[in-house]
Amino acid sequence: MAKKVLIMGAAGKDFHVFNTLYRGNPEVEVVAFTATQIPGIDDRRYPAVLAGPGYPEGIPIEPEEHLEKLIKDLGVEHVVFAYSDVSYDYVDGKRKQVEAAGASFETAPARAVMVESTKPVIAVCAVRTGCGKSQTTRYIGRALTDLGLKVAAIRHPMPYGDLAKQAVQRFATLDDLVKHECTIEEMEEYEPHIVNGLIVYAGVDYEAILREAEKEADVILWDGGNNDTPFYKPDLHITLVDPHRPGHELSYYPGRENLEMADVILFNKMDSANPEDVKKVEATVKEHNPDAKVIYANSPLTVADPSVIVGKRVLVVEDGPTLTHGGMKYGAGVLAAKQAGAAELVDPRPFTVGTLSDTFAKYPGIGVLLPAMGYSDQQVEDLQTTINATDCEAVVVGTPIDLSRIVKITKPFTRVTYDLEPTRGPNLKDLVAATAKRVTAS
């Protein structure tokens, strides 16, 4: 009799774990997924067309809060934990909950779900959300294209819509973002690569995605999400650490695995880091991955129009996931506002509506800034209403995308962008070039 398994996820790695480990395996029956972290991704089904033989009706996706009841009602024998950027204490709490309900528990095995590519794979990962993967992947993408190589950036999954339609997605132009009905969170990750001249792939079936990307790319650039481990076996594994959050590199799942597996450890945001915090993270790296090459980098900010900020009471809008499950208290927008001489950061909480009020209730530690939540049309509408209702003189947009393309901001606003500027350690461009050349030649 097939072993009954439940996979705990957040519409991302959970599906990849199923596809790589369990799909087509007659010894296992995945009876359900659970979903959390992202609103509106539960009460769906993983479609039969993706689930394959043995699942003619697909697989139900249930709210995680029903976990214990599902284990008992469905006769679940084994639970696999497959989402990221949560503390190891949190994971241990889930383990105890599952075992008390009568099932065994494991976290998704990192290496077992890595698909091998016929092309060089460079993976950019991190120990926490908000370490600076976006500017790092942009930097590496430019380095590779400057070598005359065609690069496919494959982004960690964010399939929040029709899963069957989203099995394999390709983005070559900004119009493709509209075609695929992308959320703000998806656009934040895809748009910078497209503007950089890279093709972006994403979706649900990551082996199928890889095979499509291999047809047109010389190099695969894995653009990791949260602090998750790579879905592809990397030829160069780069992990970012954040000296603003010393200790998190060991205490958040599965970032510690990224730290320990990495070929390169990249210390980002050195231009705004406390030297004592840098030393703490350096000691951790030396203890847990002494063979890794270590690179230090700044994350310089550029404000499109500083005059919008100087002396003004400003509302700062930052990347949503970095503030919510990423746990950061500020981002590029706050740093830029302070550097440019804002008179005050305005608290948006008295002015939030609808789903944004719910976000602050769920994540009360966000503080005096506004997360750009946009997982649904309603969240985008609530974001626009909140921005325009806030009693401020100007808006500082610190999101990775040009938010004004998505919402109409009726107040003066300016955008903050950020880049990667390596300063010490081995030359990152040389490491990237050597990896691409070595693997291509073999």
mmCIF file with all atom_site columns, C-alpha atoms in Angstrom, residues 114-260:
data_model
loop_
_atom_site.group_PDB
_atom_site.id
_atom_site.type_symbol
_atom_site.label_atom_id
_atom_site.label_alt_id
_atom_site.label_comp_id
_atom_site.label_asym_id
_atom_site.label_entity_id
_atom_site.label_seq_id
_atom_site.pdbx_PDB_ins_code
_atom_site.Cartn_x
_atom_site.Cartn_y
_atom_site.Cartn_z
_atom_site.occupancy
_atom_site.B_iso_or_equiv
_atom_site.pdbx_formal_charge
_atom_site.auth_seq_id
_atom_site.auth_comp_id
_atom_site.auth_asym_id
_atom_site.auth_atom_id
_atom_site.pdbx_PDB_model_num
ATOM 1   C CA . MET A 1 114 ? 18.290 19.602 -7.384  1.00 0.00 ? 114 MET A CA 1
ATOM 2   C CA . VAL A 1 115 ? 17.785 18.920 -11.099 1.00 0.00 ? 115 VAL A CA 1
ATOM 3   C CA . GLU A 1 116 ? 20.952 18.620 -13.196 1.00 0.00 ? 116 GLU A CA 1
ATOM 4   C CA . SER A 1 117 ? 21.365 20.889 -16.206 1.00 0.00 ? 117 SER A CA 1
ATOM 5   C CA . THR A 1 118 ? 23.239 20.430 -19.458 1.00 0.00 ? 118 THR A CA 1
ATOM 6   C CA . LYS A 1 119 ? 24.334 24.070 -19.171 1.00 0.00 ? 119 LYS A CA 1
ATOM 7   C CA . PRO A 1 120 ? 26.412 25.911 -16.546 1.00 0.00 ? 120 PRO A CA 1
ATOM 8   C CA . VAL A 1 121 ? 24.311 26.858 -13.526 1.00 0.00 ? 121 VAL A CA 1
ATOM 9   C CA . ILE A 1 122 ? 25.159 29.809 -11.299 1.00 0.00 ? 122 ILE A CA 1
ATOM 10  C CA . ALA A 1 123 ? 22.897 29.981 -8.244  1.00 0.00 ? 123 ALA A CA 1
ATOM 11  C CA . VAL A 1 124 ? 22.319 33.114 -6.179  1.00 0.00 ? 124 VAL A CA 1
ATOM 12  C CA . CYS A 1 125 ? 20.818 32.340 -2.776  1.00 0.00 ? 125 CYS A CA 1
ATOM 13  C CA . ALA A 1 126 ? 20.765 33.900 0.684   1.00 0.00 ? 126 ALA A CA 1
ATOM 14  C CA . VAL A 1 127 ? 20.459 33.200 4.382   1.00 0.00 ? 127 VAL A CA 1
ATOM 15  C CA . ARG A 1 128 ? 17.386 35.485 4.705   1.00 0.00 ? 128 ARG A CA 1
ATOM 16  C CA . THR A 1 129 ? 14.957 37.379 2.544   1.00 0.00 ? 129 THR A CA 1
ATOM 17  C CA . GLY A 1 130 ? 16.203 40.910 1.881   1.00 0.00 ? 130 GLY A CA 1
ATOM 18  C CA . CYS A 1 131 ? 19.955 40.230 1.745   1.00 0.00 ? 131 CYS A CA 1
ATOM 19  C CA . GLY A 1 132 ? 20.301 41.692 -1.745  1.00 0.00 ? 132 GLY A CA 1
ATOM 20  C CA . LYS A 1 133 ? 19.866 38.806 -4.170  1.00 0.00 ? 133 LYS A CA 1
ATOM 21  C CA . SER A 1 134 ? 18.157 41.041 -6.726  1.00 0.00 ? 134 SER A CA 1
ATOM 22  C CA . GLN A 1 135 ? 21.075 43.401 -7.304  1.00 0.00 ? 135 GLN A CA 1
ATOM 23  C CA . THR A 1 136 ? 23.485 40.448 -7.184  1.00 0.00 ? 136 THR A CA 1
ATOM 24  C CA . THR A 1 137 ? 21.678 38.538 -9.922  1.00 0.00 ? 137 THR A CA 1
ATOM 25  C CA . ARG A 1 138 ? 21.499 41.730 -11.998 1.00 0.00 ? 138 ARG A CA 1
ATOM 26  C CA . TYR A 1 139 ? 25.246 42.221 -11.560 1.00 0.00 ? 139 TYR A CA 1
ATOM 27  C CA . ILE A 1 140 ? 26.016 38.633 -12.560 1.00 0.00 ? 140 ILE A CA 1
ATOM 28  C CA . GLY A 1 141 ? 23.593 38.775 -15.483 1.00 0.00 ? 141 GLY A CA 1
ATOM 29  C CA . ARG A 1 142 ? 25.362 41.848 -16.855 1.00 0.00 ? 142 ARG A CA 1
ATOM 30  C CA . ALA A 1 143 ? 28.770 40.209 -16.360 1.00 0.00 ? 143 ALA A CA 1
ATOM 31  C CA . LEU A 1 144 ? 27.678 37.182 -18.374 1.00 0.00 ? 144 LEU A CA 1
ATOM 32  C CA . THR A 1 145 ? 26.049 39.156 -21.191 1.00 0.00 ? 145 THR A CA 1
ATOM 33  C CA . ASP A 1 146 ? 29.172 41.342 -21.401 1.00 0.00 ? 146 ASP A CA 1
ATOM 34  C CA . LEU A 1 147 ? 31.016 38.102 -22.224 1.00 0.00 ? 147 LEU A CA 1
ATOM 35  C CA . GLY A 1 148 ? 28.669 37.584 -25.165 1.00 0.00 ? 148 GLY A CA 1
ATOM 36  C CA . LEU A 1 149 ? 26.750 34.783 -23.439 1.00 0.00 ? 149 LEU A CA 1
ATOM 37  C CA . LYS A 1 150 ? 22.994 34.353 -23.595 1.00 0.00 ? 150 LYS A CA 1
ATOM 38  C CA . VAL A 1 151 ? 21.573 34.051 -20.099 1.00 0.00 ? 151 VAL A CA 1
ATOM 39  C CA . ALA A 1 152 ? 18.278 32.619 -18.874 1.00 0.00 ? 152 ALA A CA 1
ATOM 40  C CA . ALA A 1 153 ? 17.391 33.783 -15.378 1.00 0.00 ? 153 ALA A CA 1
ATOM 41  C CA . ILE A 1 154 ? 15.175 31.166 -13.762 1.00 0.00 ? 154 ILE A CA 1
ATOM 42  C CA . ARG A 1 155 ? 13.298 32.575 -10.839 1.00 0.00 ? 155 ARG A CA 1
ATOM 43  C CA . HIS A 1 156 ? 12.150 30.721 -7.735  1.00 0.00 ? 156 HIS A CA 1
ATOM 44  C CA . PRO A 1 157 ? 8.422  29.919 -8.104  1.00 0.00 ? 157 PRO A CA 1
ATOM 45  C CA . MET A 1 158 ? 5.578  32.275 -7.253  1.00 0.00 ? 158 MET A CA 1
ATOM 46  C CA . PRO A 1 159 ? 2.589  30.579 -8.952  1.00 0.00 ? 159 PRO A CA 1
ATOM 47  C CA . TYR A 1 160 ? -0.356 32.323 -7.356  1.00 0.00 ? 160 TYR A CA 1
ATOM 48  C CA . GLY A 1 161 ? -2.784 31.981 -10.253 1.00 0.00 ? 161 GLY A CA 1
ATOM 49  C CA . ASP A 1 162 ? -3.873 29.138 -12.556 1.00 0.00 ? 162 ASP A CA 1
ATOM 50  C CA . LEU A 1 163 ? -1.256 26.453 -11.889 1.00 0.00 ? 163 LEU A CA 1
ATOM 51  C CA . ALA A 1 164 ? -1.823 24.558 -15.133 1.00 0.00 ? 164 ALA A CA 1
ATOM 52  C CA . LYS A 1 165 ? -1.414 27.754 -17.184 1.00 0.00 ? 165 LYS A CA 1
ATOM 53  C CA . GLN A 1 166 ? 1.670  28.678 -15.160 1.00 0.00 ? 166 GLN A CA 1
ATOM 54  C CA . ALA A 1 167 ? 3.514  25.359 -15.592 1.00 0.00 ? 167 ALA A CA 1
ATOM 55  C CA . VAL A 1 168 ? 6.228  26.945 -17.779 1.00 0.00 ? 168 VAL A CA 1
ATOM 56  C CA . GLN A 1 169 ? 6.384  30.726 -18.180 1.00 0.00 ? 169 GLN A CA 1
ATOM 57  C CA . ARG A 1 170 ? 8.776  32.754 -20.316 1.00 0.00 ? 170 ARG A CA 1
ATOM 58  C CA . PHE A 1 171 ? 9.197  36.521 -19.982 1.00 0.00 ? 171 PHE A CA 1
ATOM 59  C CA . ALA A 1 172 ? 11.135 38.444 -22.630 1.00 0.00 ? 172 ALA A CA 1
ATOM 60  C CA . THR A 1 173 ? 9.357  41.820 -22.568 1.00 0.00 ? 173 THR A CA 1
ATOM 61  C CA . LEU A 1 174 ? 7.443  43.900 -20.047 1.00 0.00 ? 174 LEU A CA 1
ATOM 62  C CA . ASP A 1 175 ? 4.287  43.103 -22.021 1.00 0.00 ? 175 ASP A CA 1
ATOM 63  C CA . ASP A 1 176 ? 4.765  39.472 -20.993 1.00 0.00 ? 176 ASP A CA 1
ATOM 64  C CA . LEU A 1 177 ? 4.198  40.536 -17.375 1.00 0.00 ? 177 LEU A CA 1
ATOM 65  C CA . VAL A 1 178 ? 0.714  41.666 -18.367 1.00 0.00 ? 178 VAL A CA 1
ATOM 66  C CA . LYS A 1 179 ? 0.136  38.609 -20.554 1.00 0.00 ? 179 LYS A CA 1
ATOM 67  C CA . HIS A 1 180 ? 0.833  36.277 -17.639 1.00 0.00 ? 180 HIS A CA 1
ATOM 68  C CA . GLU A 1 181 ? -1.208 38.399 -15.188 1.00 0.00 ? 181 GLU A CA 1
ATOM 69  C CA . CYS A 1 182 ? 1.737  38.826 -12.816 1.00 0.00 ? 182 CYS A CA 1
ATOM 70  C CA . THR A 1 183 ? 1.347  40.047 -9.258  1.00 0.00 ? 183 THR A CA 1
ATOM 71  C CA . ILE A 1 184 ? 3.467  42.921 -7.938  1.00 0.00 ? 184 ILE A CA 1
ATOM 72  C CA . GLU A 1 185 ? 5.657  40.340 -6.167  1.00 0.00 ? 185 GLU A CA 1
ATOM 73  C CA . GLU A 1 186 ? 6.295  38.553 -9.471  1.00 0.00 ? 186 GLU A CA 1
ATOM 74  C CA . MET A 1 187 ? 6.959  41.777 -11.360 1.00 0.00 ? 187 MET A CA 1
ATOM 75  C CA . GLU A 1 188 ? 9.441  42.894 -8.695  1.00 0.00 ? 188 GLU A CA 1
ATOM 76  C CA . GLU A 1 189 ? 11.542 39.839 -9.497  1.00 0.00 ? 189 GLU A CA 1
ATOM 77  C CA . TYR A 1 190 ? 11.090 39.583 -13.280 1.00 0.00 ? 190 TYR A CA 1
ATOM 78  C CA . GLU A 1 191 ? 11.117 43.204 -14.443 1.00 0.00 ? 191 GLU A CA 1
ATOM 79  C CA . PRO A 1 192 ? 14.742 44.066 -13.494 1.00 0.00 ? 192 PRO A CA 1
ATOM 80  C CA . HIS A 1 193 ? 16.053 41.064 -15.458 1.00 0.00 ? 193 HIS A CA 1
ATOM 81  C CA . ILE A 1 194 ? 13.952 41.923 -18.507 1.00 0.00 ? 194 ILE A CA 1
ATOM 82  C CA . VAL A 1 195 ? 15.153 45.534 -18.412 1.00 0.00 ? 195 VAL A CA 1
ATOM 83  C CA . ASN A 1 196 ? 18.693 44.098 -18.211 1.00 0.00 ? 196 ASN A CA 1
ATOM 84  C CA . GLY A 1 197 ? 18.128 42.164 -21.432 1.00 0.00 ? 197 GLY A CA 1
ATOM 85  C CA . LEU A 1 198 ? 17.772 38.708 -19.886 1.00 0.00 ? 198 LEU A CA 1
ATOM 86  C CA . ILE A 1 199 ? 15.117 36.118 -20.628 1.00 0.00 ? 199 ILE A CA 1
ATOM 87  C CA . VAL A 1 200 ? 13.258 35.077 -17.476 1.00 0.00 ? 200 VAL A CA 1
ATOM 88  C CA . TYR A 1 201 ? 11.652 31.707 -16.848 1.00 0.00 ? 201 TYR A CA 1
ATOM 89  C CA . ALA A 1 202 ? 9.425  30.727 -13.946 1.00 0.00 ? 202 ALA A CA 1
ATOM 90  C CA . GLY A 1 203 ? 6.367  28.640 -13.206 1.00 0.00 ? 203 GLY A CA 1
ATOM 91  C CA . VAL A 1 204 ? 5.560  25.329 -11.547 1.00 0.00 ? 204 VAL A CA 1
ATOM 92  C CA . ASP A 1 205 ? 7.334  22.431 -13.295 1.00 0.00 ? 205 ASP A CA 1
ATOM 93  C CA . TYR A 1 206 ? 10.993 23.301 -12.831 1.00 0.00 ? 206 TYR A CA 1
ATOM 94  C CA . GLU A 1 207 ? 12.477 20.426 -14.801 1.00 0.00 ? 207 GLU A CA 1
ATOM 95  C CA . ALA A 1 208 ? 10.294 21.330 -17.789 1.00 0.00 ? 208 ALA A CA 1
ATOM 96  C CA . ILE A 1 209 ? 11.260 24.983 -17.281 1.00 0.00 ? 209 ILE A CA 1
ATOM 97  C CA . LEU A 1 210 ? 14.951 24.091 -17.269 1.00 0.00 ? 210 LEU A CA 1
ATOM 98  C CA . ARG A 1 211 ? 14.700 22.060 -20.471 1.00 0.00 ? 211 ARG A CA 1
ATOM 99  C CA . GLU A 1 212 ? 13.046 24.987 -22.261 1.00 0.00 ? 212 GLU A CA 1
ATOM 100 C CA . ALA A 1 213 ? 15.640 27.445 -20.966 1.00 0.00 ? 213 ALA A CA 1
ATOM 101 C CA . GLU A 1 214 ? 18.505 25.191 -22.052 1.00 0.00 ? 214 GLU A CA 1
ATOM 102 C CA . LYS A 1 215 ? 17.292 25.450 -25.652 1.00 0.00 ? 215 LYS A CA 1
ATOM 103 C CA . GLU A 1 216 ? 18.193 29.136 -25.861 1.00 0.00 ? 216 GLU A CA 1
ATOM 104 C CA . ALA A 1 217 ? 20.666 29.874 -23.057 1.00 0.00 ? 217 ALA A CA 1
ATOM 105 C CA . ASP A 1 218 ? 24.407 29.428 -22.692 1.00 0.00 ? 218 ASP A CA 1
ATOM 106 C CA . VAL A 1 219 ? 24.197 29.855 -18.920 1.00 0.00 ? 219 VAL A CA 1
ATOM 107 C CA . ILE A 1 220 ? 21.414 29.315 -16.370 1.00 0.00 ? 220 ILE A CA 1
ATOM 108 C CA . LEU A 1 221 ? 21.215 31.920 -13.602 1.00 0.00 ? 221 LEU A CA 1
ATOM 109 C CA . TRP A 1 222 ? 19.196 30.592 -10.673 1.00 0.00 ? 222 TRP A CA 1
ATOM 110 C CA . ASP A 1 223 ? 17.542 33.528 -8.916  1.00 0.00 ? 223 ASP A CA 1
ATOM 111 C CA . GLY A 1 224 ? 16.567 32.143 -5.534  1.00 0.00 ? 224 GLY A CA 1
ATOM 112 C CA . GLY A 1 225 ? 13.567 33.239 -3.500  1.00 0.00 ? 225 GLY A CA 1
ATOM 113 C CA . ASN A 1 226 ? 13.482 33.983 0.212   1.00 0.00 ? 226 ASN A CA 1
ATOM 114 C CA . ASN A 1 227 ? 16.378 31.965 1.664   1.00 0.00 ? 227 ASN A CA 1
ATOM 115 C CA . ASP A 1 228 ? 15.546 28.787 -0.210  1.00 0.00 ? 228 ASP A CA 1
ATOM 116 C CA . THR A 1 229 ? 18.110 26.340 -1.599  1.00 0.00 ? 229 THR A CA 1
ATOM 117 C CA . PRO A 1 230 ? 18.619 25.963 -5.390  1.00 0.00 ? 230 PRO A CA 1
ATOM 118 C CA . PHE A 1 231 ? 16.266 23.794 -7.435  1.00 0.00 ? 231 PHE A CA 1
ATOM 119 C CA . TYR A 1 232 ? 19.151 23.074 -9.833  1.00 0.00 ? 232 TYR A CA 1
ATOM 120 C CA . LYS A 1 233 ? 22.556 21.576 -9.097  1.00 0.00 ? 233 LYS A CA 1
ATOM 121 C CA . PRO A 1 234 ? 24.838 24.633 -9.185  1.00 0.00 ? 234 PRO A CA 1
ATOM 122 C CA . ASP A 1 235 ? 28.305 24.809 -10.695 1.00 0.00 ? 235 ASP A CA 1
ATOM 123 C CA . LEU A 1 236 ? 28.788 28.008 -8.679  1.00 0.00 ? 236 LEU A CA 1
ATOM 124 C CA . HIS A 1 237 ? 26.695 28.460 -5.553  1.00 0.00 ? 237 HIS A CA 1
ATOM 125 C CA . ILE A 1 238 ? 26.714 32.030 -4.200  1.00 0.00 ? 238 ILE A CA 1
ATOM 126 C CA . THR A 1 239 ? 25.094 32.735 -0.829  1.00 0.00 ? 239 THR A CA 1
ATOM 127 C CA . LEU A 1 240 ? 24.484 36.244 0.497   1.00 0.00 ? 240 LEU A CA 1
ATOM 128 C CA . VAL A 1 241 ? 24.742 37.002 4.197   1.00 0.00 ? 241 VAL A CA 1
ATOM 129 C CA . ASP A 1 242 ? 23.387 40.134 5.844   1.00 0.00 ? 242 ASP A CA 1
ATOM 130 C CA . PRO A 1 243 ? 25.596 41.834 8.464   1.00 0.00 ? 243 PRO A CA 1
ATOM 131 C CA . HIS A 1 244 ? 22.531 43.829 9.519   1.00 0.00 ? 244 HIS A CA 1
ATOM 132 C CA . ARG A 1 245 ? 21.065 40.594 10.966  1.00 0.00 ? 245 ARG A CA 1
ATOM 133 C CA . PRO A 1 246 ? 23.952 38.736 12.620  1.00 0.00 ? 246 PRO A CA 1
ATOM 134 C CA . GLY A 1 247 ? 22.989 35.268 13.809  1.00 0.00 ? 247 GLY A CA 1
ATOM 135 C CA . HIS A 1 248 ? 20.143 34.868 11.334  1.00 0.00 ? 248 HIS A CA 1
ATOM 136 C CA . GLU A 1 249 ? 22.455 32.918 9.010   1.00 0.00 ? 249 GLU A CA 1
ATOM 137 C CA . LEU A 1 250 ? 22.196 29.997 11.462  1.00 0.00 ? 250 LEU A CA 1
ATOM 138 C CA . SER A 1 251 ? 18.729 30.448 12.912  1.00 0.00 ? 251 SER A CA 1
ATOM 139 C CA . TYR A 1 252 ? 16.507 30.584 9.811   1.00 0.00 ? 252 TYR A CA 1
ATOM 140 C CA . TYR A 1 253 ? 15.531 27.593 7.676   1.00 0.00 ? 253 TYR A CA 1
ATOM 141 C CA . PRO A 1 254 ? 16.904 26.709 5.168   1.00 0.00 ? 254 PRO A CA 1
ATOM 142 C CA . GLY A 1 255 ? 19.383 29.589 5.014   1.00 0.00 ? 255 GLY A CA 1
ATOM 143 C CA . ARG A 1 256 ? 21.879 27.660 7.093   1.00 0.00 ? 256 ARG A CA 1
ATOM 144 C CA . GLU A 1 257 ? 21.979 25.000 4.362   1.00 0.00 ? 257 GLU A CA 1
ATOM 145 C CA . ASN A 1 258 ? 22.800 27.705 1.805   1.00 0.00 ? 258 ASN A CA 1
ATOM 146 C CA . LEU A 1 259 ? 25.563 28.976 4.087   1.00 0.00 ? 259 LEU A CA 1
ATOM 147 C CA . GLU A 1 260 ? 27.100 25.542 4.462   1.00 0.00 ? 260 GLU A CA 1
#
